[in-house]
Amino acid sequence: MTSLNTPDAVRARAAELDAADELAHLRERFVPMDACGTVGGAVLSYLDGNSLGRPLKSAAEALDRIVSEAWGTRLIRSWDEQWMELPLRLGDRLGEVALGAAPGQVVVADSTTVMLYKLLRAGLAAAQAADPARREIVVDTGNFPTDRYVAEGIAAECDAELVWIEADAGTGVTTEQVRDAVGSATAAVVLSHVAYRSAYVADLPAITQVVHEAGGLVLWDLCHSAGVVPVDLDEHEVDLAVGCSYKYLNGGPGAPAFGYVAARHQERMTQPIQGWMGHAEPFVMGPGYQPSPGMRRFISGTPPVLGMVPLGEMVELVADVGLPALTAKATALTEFAIEVTDGLLTRHGVSVDSPRDPAQRGGHVTLGHPAAREVIAALWEQGVIPDFREPDGVRLGMSPASTSFAEVAEGLLLLDAELERAGRG
């Protein structure tokens, strides 16, 4: 393959890849970023789809319908007609098309932080009810801050102990590290399937098995997996999982998270935020709390109906094209970004801080450079939007449904130009 060491070579390769892209037609389904280039703050290259996915045109149309119809004319009757079951119905559909979960195990509700708290707290309580000696929560130092903070809070609240795994920032938590960390005192292990900084994909099947052999439960954070990397929760006998919906699932800012609880665990788990919507008989409004059977028990208050609408639209897009096609496109996009980096950007001292093996890499790529913070600020001014991650990471999150290879090419060529200026400065 020709080395991508000139702008012409980069653009030519991007054109070839776009011409062969079987998902290219999907870009027409998203709200355009602006065809006018960078004038007036328009976006030329959006490389942060793993932080906030772009909106589907159909999301705006669906929101308009719900305002004018289900809310506007059916009014409160829509609770009985559709909204009461929406968190479970949408959860089932999400589980089917993106998570490998059979019906009755996924619910859409709350934020990622709240869902993490609910499920980890419920899992810890269930583990300790079975064996009071299980007082340890295993978490890694490289996990996303919310996961670590929630684990710290629960440990303090429940007089549990934290066991820390020191993860390599360039790889992630390995099966061997988990095996060394778990034991007879392990209650739960909290890990991210795809590392938020490096995109390293943890060995979910093997790690889950290791935790089970030690008698513990495992809670997987799927925020950087859902909608782009297969997880197959049922097949691998995962216990608990949580994920957001505003990244590759394009649910929009503040979109609700989802929680997965394997059917075998549901009746022995009681979540800590006991609200009326999770009651077995919510409209009786009696004096005491009785959890609903199944996943409804993990709902607390009124579900965010409007926030679920864009998510529902993206779930159907995933169903239309199939998760394997999106995974393959994500792999191709990240491979292209690495190829351009090797051919053009390494002369500036840029490093690839994500796994080069696509089987170990999620849907984004992180590049390292000492001037990353300043360069990214300059790129944003030009309509190129990557993400900065401490201490020196340029994170490129290329959502496969909405991103073209030409878009990636133009963004990386401007990154090259900014690094050139930084080097001369």
Coordinates of C-alpha atoms in Angstrom, one line a residue:
M1 CA 0.0 0.0 0.0
T2 CA 1.2 3.5 -0.9
S3 CA 2.5 5.4 2.1
L4 CA 0.2 8.3 3.0
N5 CA 2.9 10.9 3.4
T6 CA 1.5 13.7 1.3
P7 CA -1.9 15.5 1.3
D8 CA -2.6 14.2 -2.2
A9 CA -2.0 10.6 -1.2
V10 CA -4.2 11.0 1.9
R11 CA -7.1 12.5 0.0
A12 CA -6.8 9.9 -2.8
R13 CA -6.9 7.1 -0.3
A14 CA -9.9 8.6 1.5
A15 CA -11.7 8.9 -1.8
E16 CA -11.1 5.2 -2.5
L17 CA -12.4 4.2 0.9
D18 CA -15.5 6.4 0.6
A19 CA -16.3 5.0 -2.9
A20 CA -16.2 1.4 -1.4
D21 CA -18.1 2.3 1.8
E22 CA -21.4 0.4 1.9
L23 CA -22.6 2.6 4.7
A24 CA -21.9 5.9 3.0
H25 CA -25.7 6.5 2.4
L26 CA -26.2 6.7 6.1
R27 CA -24.6 10.1 6.3
E28 CA -27.7 11.6 4.5
R29 CA -29.8 10.6 7.5
F30 CA -28.0 13.0 9.9
V31 CA -28.5 16.7 10.4
P32 CA -25.9 18.4 8.2
M33 CA -23.0 20.1 10.0
D34 CA -23.0 22.9 7.3
A35 CA -21.9 22.7 3.7
C36 CA -20.1 26.1 3.9
G37 CA -16.8 24.9 5.3
T38 CA -15.6 26.7 8.5
V39 CA -17.3 30.0 8.0
G40 CA -19.2 31.2 11.0
G41 CA -18.0 28.4 13.2
A42 CA -19.4 25.6 11.0
V43 CA -17.9 22.1 11.4
L44 CA -15.6 20.8 8.7
S45 CA -14.5 17.6 10.4
Y46 CA -16.3 16.1 13.4
L47 CA -14.0 13.7 15.2
D48 CA -15.7 13.6 18.6
G49 CA -18.6 11.2 17.9
N50 CA -17.5 9.0 20.8
S51 CA -18.3 11.9 23.2
L52 CA -21.5 13.3 21.5
G53 CA -23.0 11.7 18.5
R54 CA -24.5 13.8 15.7
P55 CA -28.3 14.0 15.6
L56 CA -30.4 12.1 13.1
K57 CA -32.9 14.0 11.0
S58 CA -35.5 11.6 12.1
A59 CA -34.9 12.4 15.7
A60 CA -36.1 16.0 15.1
E61 CA -39.1 14.6 13.3
A62 CA -39.9 12.1 16.0
L63 CA -39.6 14.8 18.7
D64 CA -42.0 17.0 16.8
R65 CA -44.5 14.2 16.5
I66 CA -44.4 13.4 20.2
V67 CA -45.0 17.1 21.1
S68 CA -47.8 17.5 18.6
E69 CA -49.4 14.0 19.1
A70 CA -48.6 11.8 22.1
W71 CA -48.1 14.8 24.4
G72 CA -50.0 17.5 22.5
T73 CA -53.3 15.6 21.9
R74 CA -53.2 12.4 23.9
L75 CA -51.8 14.2 26.9
I76 CA -51.8 12.1 30.1
R77 CA -53.5 9.2 28.3
S78 CA -50.1 8.5 26.7
W79 CA -48.8 7.2 30.0
D80 CA -51.2 4.3 29.8
E81 CA -51.0 4.0 26.1
Q82 CA -47.2 3.9 25.7
W83 CA -44.9 5.8 28.1
M84 CA -45.1 3.5 31.2
E85 CA -43.6 0.7 29.2
L86 CA -41.2 2.7 27.1
P87 CA -38.1 2.3 29.4
L88 CA -38.5 -1.5 29.2
R89 CA -39.7 -1.7 25.5
L90 CA -36.8 0.5 24.3
G91 CA -34.4 -1.4 26.6
D92 CA -35.4 -4.7 25.0
R93 CA -34.9 -3.3 21.6
L94 CA -31.5 -1.9 22.5
G95 CA -30.6 -5.2 24.0
E96 CA -31.6 -7.1 20.9
V97 CA -29.8 -5.0 18.3
A98 CA -26.7 -3.8 20.2
L99 CA -26.0 -5.7 23.4
G100 CA -26.7 -9.3 22.8
A101 CA -29.4 -9.4 25.5
A102 CA -32.6 -11.3 25.5
P103 CA -35.8 -9.4 26.5
G104 CA -36.5 -8.5 30.1
Q105 CA -32.9 -7.6 31.0
V106 CA -32.3 -4.0 29.9
V107 CA -33.9 -0.8 31.1
V108 CA -33.4 2.8 29.9
A109 CA -33.4 5.3 32.8
D110 CA -31.4 7.9 34.6
S111 CA -27.8 9.0 33.9
T112 CA -24.8 6.7 33.7
T113 CA -23.7 7.8 37.1
V114 CA -27.0 7.0 38.7
M115 CA -27.3 3.7 36.9
L116 CA -23.8 2.7 38.0
Y117 CA -24.7 3.5 41.6
K118 CA -27.9 1.6 41.5
L119 CA -26.5 -1.6 40.0
L120 CA -23.2 -1.6 41.8
R121 CA -24.9 -1.0 45.1
A122 CA -27.5 -3.7 44.4
G123 CA -24.7 -6.1 43.3
L124 CA -22.7 -5.5 46.4
A125 CA -25.7 -6.0 48.7
A126 CA -26.6 -9.3 46.9
A127 CA -23.0 -10.6 47.1
Q128 CA -22.8 -9.8 50.8
A129 CA -26.2 -11.3 51.5
A130 CA -24.9 -14.6 50.1
D131 CA -21.5 -14.3 51.9
P132 CA -20.9 -11.5 54.4
A133 CA -17.1 -11.9 53.9
R134 CA -17.4 -10.5 50.4
R135 CA -16.5 -6.8 51.1
E136 CA -14.2 -5.9 48.2
I137 CA -14.9 -3.9 45.1
V138 CA -12.3 -4.2 42.4
V139 CA -11.8 -1.2 40.1
D140 CA -8.9 0.0 38.0
T141 CA -7.0 3.3 38.3
G142 CA -7.5 4.1 34.6
N143 CA -11.3 3.7 34.6
F144 CA -13.5 6.7 33.8
P145 CA -13.7 9.0 36.8
T146 CA -17.5 8.4 37.4
D147 CA -16.8 4.7 37.8
R148 CA -14.1 5.3 40.3
Y149 CA -16.0 7.9 42.2
V150 CA -19.1 5.9 42.5
A151 CA -17.1 2.9 43.7
E152 CA -15.4 5.0 46.3
G153 CA -18.7 6.4 47.5
I154 CA -20.3 3.0 47.8
A155 CA -17.3 1.6 49.6
A156 CA -17.5 4.4 52.2
E157 CA -21.2 4.1 52.5
C158 CA -21.2 0.3 52.9
D159 CA -18.0 -0.2 54.8
A160 CA -16.5 -2.1 51.9
E161 CA -12.9 -2.0 50.7
L162 CA -11.6 -1.0 47.3
V163 CA -9.0 -3.1 45.5
W164 CA -7.2 -1.1 42.8
I165 CA -5.8 -2.5 39.6
E166 CA -3.0 -0.3 38.2
A167 CA -3.8 -0.3 34.5
D168 CA -1.3 0.6 31.8
A169 CA -2.7 3.7 30.1
G170 CA -1.7 2.4 26.6
T171 CA -3.4 -1.0 27.0
G172 CA -5.8 -1.4 29.8
V173 CA -6.9 -4.0 32.3
T174 CA -5.8 -7.5 31.4
T175 CA -7.2 -10.9 32.4
E176 CA -4.1 -11.7 34.4
Q177 CA -4.4 -8.5 36.4
V178 CA -8.0 -9.3 37.3
R179 CA -7.1 -12.8 38.3
D180 CA -4.5 -11.4 40.7
A181 CA -7.0 -8.9 42.2
V182 CA -10.0 -11.2 42.9
G183 CA -10.4 -13.7 45.6
S184 CA -12.8 -15.0 48.3
A185 CA -13.5 -11.5 49.5
T186 CA -14.5 -10.1 46.1
A187 CA -18.0 -8.9 45.9
A188 CA -17.9 -7.0 42.5
V189 CA -15.5 -5.9 39.8
V190 CA -16.2 -2.7 37.9
L191 CA -14.5 -2.3 34.5
S192 CA -14.9 -0.5 31.2
H193 CA -15.1 -2.7 28.2
V194 CA -13.5 -0.1 26.0
A195 CA -11.1 2.2 27.7
Y196 CA -12.2 5.8 27.3
R197 CA -8.7 7.2 26.7
S198 CA -6.8 4.5 24.7
A199 CA -9.8 2.6 23.2
Y200 CA -8.3 -0.7 24.5
V201 CA -10.9 -3.5 24.4
A202 CA -10.8 -5.6 27.5
D203 CA -11.3 -9.3 27.2
L204 CA -14.9 -9.3 28.4
P205 CA -15.5 -13.1 28.1
A206 CA -12.3 -14.2 29.8
I207 CA -12.4 -11.5 32.6
T208 CA -16.1 -12.3 33.3
Q209 CA -15.2 -16.0 33.7
V210 CA -12.3 -15.2 36.0
V211 CA -14.5 -13.1 38.3
H212 CA -17.1 -15.8 38.4
E213 CA -14.5 -18.4 39.3
A214 CA -13.7 -16.3 42.3
G215 CA -17.4 -16.1 43.2
G216 CA -17.8 -12.4 42.4
L217 CA -20.0 -10.3 40.2
V218 CA -18.8 -8.2 37.3
L219 CA -20.3 -4.9 36.2
W220 CA -19.2 -3.7 32.7
D221 CA -19.3 -0.1 31.7
L222 CA -20.3 -0.1 28.0
C223 CA -20.2 3.6 27.3
H224 CA -17.6 3.3 24.6
S225 CA -18.9 0.0 23.3
A226 CA -22.7 0.3 22.8
G227 CA -23.5 0.7 19.2
V228 CA -20.0 0.2 17.8
V229 CA -18.4 -2.9 19.4
P230 CA -20.2 -6.2 20.0
V231 CA -20.5 -7.3 23.6
D232 CA -22.9 -10.3 23.6
L233 CA -23.9 -10.0 27.3
D234 CA -26.0 -13.1 27.5
E235 CA -23.6 -15.3 25.7
H236 CA -20.7 -14.4 28.0
E237 CA -22.9 -14.6 31.2
V238 CA -22.3 -11.0 32.2
D239 CA -24.0 -10.1 35.5
L240 CA -24.5 -6.3 35.2
A241 CA -23.8 -3.6 32.7
V242 CA -24.3 0.1 32.3
G243 CA -23.9 2.5 29.4
C244 CA -24.7 5.9 28.1
S245 CA -26.7 6.6 24.9
Y246 CA -25.3 9.9 23.7
K247 CA -22.1 8.6 22.1
Y248 CA -22.4 6.0 19.3
L249 CA -26.1 5.6 20.1
N250 CA -26.7 9.3 19.2
G251 CA -29.3 10.0 21.9
G252 CA -28.3 13.6 22.3
P253 CA -26.9 15.7 25.2
G254 CA -28.2 14.4 28.5
A255 CA -29.8 11.3 27.0
P256 CA -30.6 8.6 29.5
A257 CA -28.4 5.7 30.2
F258 CA -29.2 2.0 30.2
G259 CA -28.8 -0.8 32.7
Y260 CA -28.5 -4.5 32.2
V261 CA -29.2 -7.1 34.9
A262 CA -29.0 -10.7 34.0
A263 CA -32.4 -12.4 34.5
R264 CA -30.8 -14.9 37.0
H265 CA -30.0 -12.0 39.4
Q266 CA -33.0 -9.8 39.2
E267 CA -35.2 -11.2 42.0
R268 CA -32.3 -11.2 44.5
M269 CA -31.3 -7.6 43.8
T270 CA -32.9 -4.5 45.3
Q271 CA -31.7 -1.2 44.0
P272 CA -31.1 1.6 46.6
I273 CA -33.1 4.5 45.0
Q274 CA -36.6 3.2 45.8
G275 CA -39.1 5.3 43.8
W276 CA -42.7 4.9 43.0
M277 CA -42.1 3.8 39.4
G278 CA -40.2 0.8 40.5
H279 CA -43.0 -0.4 42.9
A280 CA -44.9 -3.6 42.1
E281 CA -48.1 -1.6 42.1
P282 CA -47.1 2.1 41.5
F283 CA -50.7 3.4 41.4
V284 CA -51.8 1.8 44.7
M285 CA -49.4 4.3 46.4
G286 CA -49.4 2.3 49.6
P287 CA -47.4 2.8 52.8
G288 CA -44.5 0.5 52.0
Y289 CA -42.1 -0.3 49.1
Q290 CA -42.5 -3.6 47.3
P291 CA -40.1 -3.9 44.3
S292 CA -41.7 -4.8 41.0
P293 CA -40.8 -8.1 39.4
G294 CA -38.2 -8.0 36.7
M295 CA -36.3 -4.9 35.3
R296 CA -39.0 -2.4 36.4
R297 CA -37.6 -2.7 39.9
F298 CA -34.5 -0.8 38.7
I299 CA -36.6 2.3 37.7
S300 CA -36.9 5.0 40.3
G301 CA -38.8 8.0 39.2
T302 CA -40.6 9.2 36.1
P303 CA -38.7 8.1 33.0
P304 CA -37.3 10.8 30.6
V305 CA -39.7 10.2 27.8
L306 CA -38.5 13.0 25.5
G307 CA -34.9 12.0 26.1
M308 CA -35.6 8.5 24.9
V309 CA -36.9 9.6 21.5
P310 CA -33.6 10.2 19.6
L311 CA -32.1 7.1 21.1
G312 CA -35.0 5.1 19.7
E313 CA -34.3 6.4 16.3
M314 CA -30.6 5.4 16.4
V315 CA -31.5 2.0 17.7
E316 CA -33.6 1.4 14.6
L317 CA -30.7 2.6 12.4
V318 CA -28.5 0.0 14.1
A319 CA -31.1 -2.6 13.5
D320 CA -31.4 -1.6 9.8
V321 CA -27.7 -2.0 9.0
G322 CA -26.6 -4.5 11.6
L323 CA -24.0 -4.0 14.3
P324 CA -21.3 -6.0 12.4
A325 CA -21.4 -3.5 9.5
L326 CA -21.0 -0.6 11.9
T327 CA -18.1 -2.4 13.7
A328 CA -16.4 -3.1 10.4
K329 CA -16.7 0.6 9.3
A330 CA -15.4 1.8 12.7
T331 CA -12.4 -0.5 12.2
A332 CA -11.7 0.9 8.8
L333 CA -12.0 4.5 10.0
T334 CA -9.5 3.9 12.8
E335 CA -7.2 1.9 10.6
F336 CA -7.2 4.9 8.1
A337 CA -6.4 7.4 10.9
I338 CA -3.5 5.3 12.1
E339 CA -2.3 4.9 8.5
V340 CA -2.3 8.7 8.0
T341 CA -0.6 9.2 11.4
D342 CA 2.2 6.7 10.4
G343 CA 2.7 8.3 7.0
L344 CA 2.3 12.0 7.8
L345 CA 2.2 12.9 11.5
T346 CA 5.0 10.8 13.0
R347 CA 7.5 13.3 11.6
H348 CA 6.1 15.8 14.2
G349 CA 6.7 13.3 17.0
V350 CA 3.0 12.1 17.2
S351 CA 2.6 8.7 18.7
V352 CA -0.3 6.2 18.4
D353 CA -1.5 5.7 22.0
S354 CA -4.2 3.1 21.1
P355 CA -3.8 -0.6 20.3
R356 CA -2.8 -1.2 16.7
D357 CA -4.5 -4.6 16.7
P358 CA -8.1 -3.8 15.6
A359 CA -9.3 -6.7 17.7
Q360 CA -8.1 -4.8 20.7
R361 CA -9.3 -1.4 19.7
G362 CA -12.7 0.2 20.0
G363 CA -14.2 3.0 17.8
H364 CA -11.7 5.7 18.5
V365 CA -7.9 6.4 18.3
T366 CA -5.8 8.5 20.6
L367 CA -2.7 10.2 19.4
G368 CA -0.1 11.6 21.7
H369 CA 1.8 14.9 21.3
P370 CA 3.1 17.4 23.9
A371 CA 1.4 20.3 22.2
A372 CA -2.0 18.4 22.0
R373 CA -3.9 21.0 24.1
E374 CA -2.8 24.0 22.1
V375 CA -3.2 22.3 18.8
I376 CA -6.7 21.1 19.5
A377 CA -7.8 24.6 20.6
A378 CA -6.5 25.9 17.2
L379 CA -8.3 23.1 15.3
W380 CA -11.6 23.9 17.0
E381 CA -11.3 27.4 15.7
Q382 CA -11.1 26.0 12.2
G383 CA -14.0 23.7 12.5
V384 CA -12.1 20.5 13.2
I385 CA -13.4 18.9 16.4
P386 CA -11.3 16.2 18.0
D387 CA -11.1 15.7 21.8
F388 CA -8.3 16.4 24.3
R389 CA -7.5 13.9 27.0
E390 CA -4.9 14.5 29.7
P391 CA -2.0 14.7 29.6
D392 CA -1.3 14.9 25.9
G393 CA -3.9 13.0 24.0
V394 CA -5.7 13.9 20.7
R395 CA -8.7 11.6 20.8
L396 CA -10.3 10.9 17.4
G397 CA -13.8 9.5 17.8
M398 CA -15.2 8.6 14.4
S399 CA -18.8 7.5 14.6
P400 CA -19.2 4.9 11.7
A401 CA -22.7 5.8 10.8
S402 CA -22.0 9.5 10.3
T403 CA -18.3 9.9 9.4
S404 CA -16.7 9.8 6.0
F405 CA -13.1 9.0 5.2
A406 CA -12.8 12.4 3.5
E407 CA -13.9 14.1 6.7
V408 CA -11.2 12.2 8.6
A409 CA -8.6 13.1 6.0
E410 CA -9.3 16.8 6.1
G411 CA -9.2 16.8 9.8
L412 CA -5.9 15.0 10.0
L413 CA -4.4 17.3 7.3
L414 CA -5.3 20.3 9.3
L415 CA -3.8 18.6 12.4
D416 CA -0.6 18.1 10.4
A417 CA -0.6 21.9 9.4
E418 CA -1.1 22.9 13.1
L419 CA 1.7 20.6 14.3
E420 CA 3.9 22.1 11.6
R421 CA 3.2 25.6 12.9
A422 CA 3.7 24.5 16.5
G423 CA 7.1 23.0 15.6
R424 CA 8.2 26.2 13.9
G425 CA 7.0 28.3 16.8

